[in-house]
Tab-separated table of C-alpha atoms in Angstrom:
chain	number	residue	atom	x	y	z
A	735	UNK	CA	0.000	0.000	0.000
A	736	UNK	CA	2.968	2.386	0.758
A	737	UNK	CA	4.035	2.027	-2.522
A	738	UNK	CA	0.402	2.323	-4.213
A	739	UNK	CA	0.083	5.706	-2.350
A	740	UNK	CA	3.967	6.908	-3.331
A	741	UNK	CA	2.955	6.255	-6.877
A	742	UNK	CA	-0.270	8.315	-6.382
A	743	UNK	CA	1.641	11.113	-5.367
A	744	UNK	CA	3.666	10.892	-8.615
A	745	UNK	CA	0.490	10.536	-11.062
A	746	UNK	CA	-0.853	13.927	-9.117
A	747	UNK	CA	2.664	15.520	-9.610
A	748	UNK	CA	2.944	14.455	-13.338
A	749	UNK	CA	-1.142	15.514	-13.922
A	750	UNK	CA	0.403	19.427	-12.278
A	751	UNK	CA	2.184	20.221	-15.135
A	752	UNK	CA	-0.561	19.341	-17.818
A	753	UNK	CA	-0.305	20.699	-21.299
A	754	UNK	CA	0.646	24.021	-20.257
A	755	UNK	CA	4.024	23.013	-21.291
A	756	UNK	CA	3.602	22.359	-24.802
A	757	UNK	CA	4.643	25.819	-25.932
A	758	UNK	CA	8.048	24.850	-24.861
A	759	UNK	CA	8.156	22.351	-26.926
A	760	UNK	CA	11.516	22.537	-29.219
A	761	UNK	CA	10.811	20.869	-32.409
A	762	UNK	CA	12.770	18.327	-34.102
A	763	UNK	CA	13.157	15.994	-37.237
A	764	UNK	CA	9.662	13.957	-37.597
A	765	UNK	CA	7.620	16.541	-36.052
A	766	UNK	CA	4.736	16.737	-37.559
A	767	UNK	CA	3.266	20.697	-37.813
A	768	UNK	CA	-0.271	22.102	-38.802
A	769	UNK	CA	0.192	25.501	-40.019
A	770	UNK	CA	-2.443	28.398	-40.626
A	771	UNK	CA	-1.866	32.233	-41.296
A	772	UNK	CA	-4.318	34.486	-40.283
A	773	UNK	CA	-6.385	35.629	-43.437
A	774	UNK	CA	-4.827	33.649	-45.594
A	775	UNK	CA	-6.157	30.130	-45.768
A	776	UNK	CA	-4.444	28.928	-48.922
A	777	UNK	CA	-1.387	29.090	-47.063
A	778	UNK	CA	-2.599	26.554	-44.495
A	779	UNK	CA	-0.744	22.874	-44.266
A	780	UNK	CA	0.624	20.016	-42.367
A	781	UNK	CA	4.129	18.925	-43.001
A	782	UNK	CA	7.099	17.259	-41.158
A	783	UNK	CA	9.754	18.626	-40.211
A	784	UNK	CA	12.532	17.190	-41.907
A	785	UNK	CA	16.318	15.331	-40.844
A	786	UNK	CA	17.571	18.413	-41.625
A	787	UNK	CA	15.070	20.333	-39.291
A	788	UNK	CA	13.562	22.713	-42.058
A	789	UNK	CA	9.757	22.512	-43.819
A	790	UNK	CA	9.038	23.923	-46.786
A	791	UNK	CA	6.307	26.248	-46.963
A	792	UNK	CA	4.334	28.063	-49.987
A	793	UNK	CA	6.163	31.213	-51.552
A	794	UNK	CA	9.222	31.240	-48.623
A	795	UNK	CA	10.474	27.921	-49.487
A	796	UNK	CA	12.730	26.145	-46.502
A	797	UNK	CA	12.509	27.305	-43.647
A	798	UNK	CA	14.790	25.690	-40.740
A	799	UNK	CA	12.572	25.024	-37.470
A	800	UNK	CA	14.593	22.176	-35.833
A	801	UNK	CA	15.541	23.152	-31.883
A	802	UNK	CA	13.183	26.253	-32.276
A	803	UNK	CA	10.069	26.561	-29.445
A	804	UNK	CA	6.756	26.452	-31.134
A	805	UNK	CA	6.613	30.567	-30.754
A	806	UNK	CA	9.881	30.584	-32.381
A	807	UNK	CA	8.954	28.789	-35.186
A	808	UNK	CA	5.722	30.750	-35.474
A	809	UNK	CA	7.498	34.263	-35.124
A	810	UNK	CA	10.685	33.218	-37.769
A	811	UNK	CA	8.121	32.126	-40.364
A	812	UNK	CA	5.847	35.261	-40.046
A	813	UNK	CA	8.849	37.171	-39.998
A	814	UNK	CA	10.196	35.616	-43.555
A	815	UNK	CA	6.291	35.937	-45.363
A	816	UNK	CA	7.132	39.751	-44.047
A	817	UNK	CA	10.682	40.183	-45.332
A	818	UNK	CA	9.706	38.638	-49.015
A	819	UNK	CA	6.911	40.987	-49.225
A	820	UNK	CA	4.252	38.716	-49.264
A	821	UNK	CA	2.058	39.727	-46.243
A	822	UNK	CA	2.232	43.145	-44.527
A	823	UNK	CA	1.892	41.560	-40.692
A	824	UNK	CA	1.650	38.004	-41.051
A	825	UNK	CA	-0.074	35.834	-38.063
A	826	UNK	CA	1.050	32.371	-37.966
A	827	UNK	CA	0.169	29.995	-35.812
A	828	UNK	CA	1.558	26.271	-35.262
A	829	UNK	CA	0.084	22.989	-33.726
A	830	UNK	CA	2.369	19.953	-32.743
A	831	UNK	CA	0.049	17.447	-34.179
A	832	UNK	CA	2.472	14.430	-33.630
A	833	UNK	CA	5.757	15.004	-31.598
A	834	UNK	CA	8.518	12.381	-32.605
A	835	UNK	CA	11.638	14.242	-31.825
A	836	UNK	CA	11.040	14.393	-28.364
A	837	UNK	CA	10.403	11.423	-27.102
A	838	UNK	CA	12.029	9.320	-23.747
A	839	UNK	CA	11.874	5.008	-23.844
A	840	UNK	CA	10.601	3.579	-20.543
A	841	UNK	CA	11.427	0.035	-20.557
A	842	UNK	CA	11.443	-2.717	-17.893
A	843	UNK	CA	9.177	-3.204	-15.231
A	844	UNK	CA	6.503	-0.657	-15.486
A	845	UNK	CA	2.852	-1.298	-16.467
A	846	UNK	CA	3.058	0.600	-20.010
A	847	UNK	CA	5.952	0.125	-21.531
A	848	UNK	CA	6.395	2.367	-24.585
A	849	UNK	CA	8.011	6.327	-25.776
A	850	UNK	CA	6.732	8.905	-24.521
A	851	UNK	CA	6.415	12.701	-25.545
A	852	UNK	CA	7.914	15.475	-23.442
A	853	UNK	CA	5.893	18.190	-23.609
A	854	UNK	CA	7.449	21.234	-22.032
A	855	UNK	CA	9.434	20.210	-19.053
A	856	UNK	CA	9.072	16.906	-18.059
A	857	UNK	CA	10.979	15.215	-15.408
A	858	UNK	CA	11.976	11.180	-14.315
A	859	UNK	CA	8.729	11.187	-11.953
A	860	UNK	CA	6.251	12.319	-14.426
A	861	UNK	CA	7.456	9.820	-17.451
A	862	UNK	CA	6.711	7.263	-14.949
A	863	UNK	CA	3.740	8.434	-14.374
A	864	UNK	CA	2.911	8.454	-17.474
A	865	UNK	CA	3.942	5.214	-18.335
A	866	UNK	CA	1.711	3.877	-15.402
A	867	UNK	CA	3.930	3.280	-12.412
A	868	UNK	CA	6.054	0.666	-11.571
A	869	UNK	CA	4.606	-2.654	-12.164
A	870	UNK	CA	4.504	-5.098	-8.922
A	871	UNK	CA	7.535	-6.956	-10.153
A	872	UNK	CA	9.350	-3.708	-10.170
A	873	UNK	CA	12.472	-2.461	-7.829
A	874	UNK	CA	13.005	0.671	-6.091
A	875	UNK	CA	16.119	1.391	-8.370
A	876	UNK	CA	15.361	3.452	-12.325
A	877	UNK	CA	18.487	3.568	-14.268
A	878	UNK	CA	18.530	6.657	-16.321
A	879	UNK	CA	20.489	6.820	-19.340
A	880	UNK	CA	20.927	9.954	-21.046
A	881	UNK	CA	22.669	10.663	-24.433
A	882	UNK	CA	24.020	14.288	-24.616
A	883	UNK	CA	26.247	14.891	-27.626
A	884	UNK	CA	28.785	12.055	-27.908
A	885	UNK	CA	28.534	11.371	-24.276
A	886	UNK	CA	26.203	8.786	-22.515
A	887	UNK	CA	26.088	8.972	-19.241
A	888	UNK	CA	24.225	6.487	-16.455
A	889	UNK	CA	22.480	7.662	-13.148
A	890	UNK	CA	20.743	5.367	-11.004
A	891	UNK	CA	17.864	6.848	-8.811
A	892	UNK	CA	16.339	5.068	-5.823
A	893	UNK	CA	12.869	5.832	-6.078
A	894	UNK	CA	11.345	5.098	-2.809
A	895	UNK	CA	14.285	7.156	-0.614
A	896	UNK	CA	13.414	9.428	-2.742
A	897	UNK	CA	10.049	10.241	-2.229
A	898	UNK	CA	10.277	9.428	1.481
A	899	UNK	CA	12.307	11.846	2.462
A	900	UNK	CA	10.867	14.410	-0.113
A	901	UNK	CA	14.398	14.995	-1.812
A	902	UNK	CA	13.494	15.651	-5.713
A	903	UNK	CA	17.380	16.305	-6.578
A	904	UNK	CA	17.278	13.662	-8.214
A	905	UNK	CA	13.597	13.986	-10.308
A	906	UNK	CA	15.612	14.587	-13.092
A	907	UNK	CA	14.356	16.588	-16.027
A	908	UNK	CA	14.531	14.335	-19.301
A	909	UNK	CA	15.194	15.278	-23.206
A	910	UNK	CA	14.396	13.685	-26.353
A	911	UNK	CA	16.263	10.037	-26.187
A	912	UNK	CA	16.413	9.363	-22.842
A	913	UNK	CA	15.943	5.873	-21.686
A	914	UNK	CA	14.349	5.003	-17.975
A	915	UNK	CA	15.351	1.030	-17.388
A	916	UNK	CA	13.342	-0.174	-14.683
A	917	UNK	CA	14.763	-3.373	-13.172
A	918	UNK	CA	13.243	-6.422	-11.169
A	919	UNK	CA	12.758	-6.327	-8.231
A	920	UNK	CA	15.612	-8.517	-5.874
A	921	UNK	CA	14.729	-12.007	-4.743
A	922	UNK	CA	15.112	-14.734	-2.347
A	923	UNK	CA	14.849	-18.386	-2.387
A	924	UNK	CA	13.043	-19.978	0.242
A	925	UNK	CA	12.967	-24.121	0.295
A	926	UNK	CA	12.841	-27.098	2.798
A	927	UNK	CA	10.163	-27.303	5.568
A	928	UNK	CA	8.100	-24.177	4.703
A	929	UNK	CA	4.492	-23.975	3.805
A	930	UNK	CA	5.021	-22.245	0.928
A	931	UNK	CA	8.790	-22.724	-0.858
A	932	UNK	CA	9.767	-20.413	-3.890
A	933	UNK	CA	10.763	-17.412	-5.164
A	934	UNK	CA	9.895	-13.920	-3.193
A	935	UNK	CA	10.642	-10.012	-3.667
A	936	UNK	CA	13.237	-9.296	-0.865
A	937	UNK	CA	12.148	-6.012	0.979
A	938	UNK	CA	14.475	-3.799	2.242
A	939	UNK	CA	16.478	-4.684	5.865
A	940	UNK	CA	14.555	-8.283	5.704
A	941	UNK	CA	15.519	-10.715	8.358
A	942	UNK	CA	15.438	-14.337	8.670
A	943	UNK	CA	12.523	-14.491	10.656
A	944	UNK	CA	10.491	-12.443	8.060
A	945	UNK	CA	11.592	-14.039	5.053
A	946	UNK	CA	10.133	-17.501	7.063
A	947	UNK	CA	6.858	-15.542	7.448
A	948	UNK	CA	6.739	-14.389	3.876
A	949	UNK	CA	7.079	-18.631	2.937
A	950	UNK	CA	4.244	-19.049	5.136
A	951	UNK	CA	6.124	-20.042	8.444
A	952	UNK	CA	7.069	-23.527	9.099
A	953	UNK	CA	5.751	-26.637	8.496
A	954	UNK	CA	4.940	-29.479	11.562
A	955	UNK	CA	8.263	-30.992	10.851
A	956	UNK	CA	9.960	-28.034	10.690
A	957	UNK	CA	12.702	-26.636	13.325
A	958	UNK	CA	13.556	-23.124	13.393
A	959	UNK	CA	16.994	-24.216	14.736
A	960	UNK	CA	17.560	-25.655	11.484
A	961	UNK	CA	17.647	-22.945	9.282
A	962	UNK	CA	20.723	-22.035	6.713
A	963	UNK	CA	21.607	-19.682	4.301
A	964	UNK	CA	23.415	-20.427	1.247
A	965	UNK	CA	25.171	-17.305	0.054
A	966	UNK	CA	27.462	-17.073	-2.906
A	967	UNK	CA	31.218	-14.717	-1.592
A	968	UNK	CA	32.364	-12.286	-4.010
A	969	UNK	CA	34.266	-14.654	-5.612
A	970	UNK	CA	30.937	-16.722	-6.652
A	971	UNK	CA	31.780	-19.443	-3.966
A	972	UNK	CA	28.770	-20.903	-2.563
A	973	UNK	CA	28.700	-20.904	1.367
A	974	UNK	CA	26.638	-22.297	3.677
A	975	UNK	CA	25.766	-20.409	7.012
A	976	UNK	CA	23.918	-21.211	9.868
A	977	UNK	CA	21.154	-18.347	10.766
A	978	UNK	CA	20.102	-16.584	13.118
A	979	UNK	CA	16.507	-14.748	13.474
A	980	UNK	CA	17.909	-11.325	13.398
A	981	UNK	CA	19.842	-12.139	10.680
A	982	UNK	CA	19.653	-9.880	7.071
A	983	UNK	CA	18.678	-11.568	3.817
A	984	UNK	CA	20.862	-10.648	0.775
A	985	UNK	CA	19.983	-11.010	-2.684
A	986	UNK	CA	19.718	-14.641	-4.101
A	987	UNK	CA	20.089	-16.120	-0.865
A	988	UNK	CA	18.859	-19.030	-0.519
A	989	UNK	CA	17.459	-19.559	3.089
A	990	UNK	CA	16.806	-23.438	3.851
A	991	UNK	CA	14.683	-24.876	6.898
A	992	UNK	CA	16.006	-28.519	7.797
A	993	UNK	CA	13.326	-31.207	9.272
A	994	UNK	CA	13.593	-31.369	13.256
A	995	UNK	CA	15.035	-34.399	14.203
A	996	UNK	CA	12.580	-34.918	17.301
């Protein structure tokens, strides 16, 4: 439920900045633009912007767009319909009808998997909002990976410490080929004299005695002075440990309840 109502929180935060953003929009190769001039309706169109970042439009020719805001554009094209002579005070206006250039990839373990437009400003939080949350297989960790110029860098970004304490340092705002990579969620093994033996999501700080409860305690024949962990040491050695209650799970450990003897 905590993490139900954390998630909340970020749909709310991602609804805040609504469309009002789309002015600041830059535009971009694939962009596709509907154009109208004020009194002049044969000039109207819809073209894509192309790799090059120009359209070309009636009686001006090409006209380069790309990395322009939406005003921009509008006030640069006016402002060459002017300068030719063609209109005396042209009014152009522009709507984004598909946005391709900026887009992020959210991949991994969220419930929508897909791309996603930024429009306006758009940070890590509200692409994952967007892209419906974490899914219940998901970690706390999002890799980020951003491309700027010839340089990609990674960040990794712990959701859930993140919200708790209300630190949004790290809500990183995203551009136009961004990838969020959101990972599984870490697991334990539980086996032997349990009611219920498998595979389970390993919380945060979990002990022995709770990962017993999460396999559904122990069985008639089973001795709670009988439990081991096996553990693989950095070296990928397995080892084989006898637990204790207050003892902390680690990742892929494997925690094994022997048969009493009595």
């Amino acid at each position: 439920m905590k993490r139900l109502a954390m998630w909340m929180a970020a749909v709310l935060m991602a609804c805040s900045v609504g469309m009002a953003g789309a002015a600041e929009v830059l535009l971009g190769a694939g962009d596709v633009l509907k154009i109208s001039v004020y009194g002049s309706p044969d000039l109207g169109l819809e073209t894509r912007v192309s790799e090059a970042g120009n359209i070309t439009f009636p009686l001006v020719g090409a006209v380069g767009v790309g990395g322009l805001s939406v005003a921009a554009a509008e006030k640069k094209l006016g402002q060459a319909l002017e300068s030719g002579g063609f209109l005396r005070k042209a009014q152009v206006n522009i709507i984004v009808t598909a946005l391709q250039s900026q887009q992020v990839s959210v991949l991994g373990q969220v419930n929508r998997p897909g791309r996603y437009p930024i429009e306006g400003k758009r940070s890590l939080l509200d692409i994952l909002a967007m892209a419906g949350g974490q899914s219940p297989e998901a970690g706390d960790v999002v890799s980020l990976i951003r491309k700027r110029a010839d340089t990609t860098t990674k960040e990794t970004v712990d959701i859930v410490d993140m919200l708790r304490s209300a630190d949004l340092a790290r809500d990183f705002d995203l551009a136009g080929n961004d990838v969020l990579f959101v990972e599984r969620a870490p697991r334990f093994y539980i086996y032997g004299e349990v009611q219920r033996p498998g595979a389970f999501r390993l919380e945060r700080a979990m002990t022995v005695l709770q990962a017993l409860s999460v396999g559904g305690g122990l069985t008639q024949r089973g001795t709670e002075r009988g439990v081991r962990i096996k553990r693989r040491d950095a070296a990928g050695v397995m080892q084989v440990l006898d637990a204790k209650h207050d003892d902390i799970i680690q990742v892929d450990d494997v925690v094994y309840v022997k048969e009493s003897l009595f």
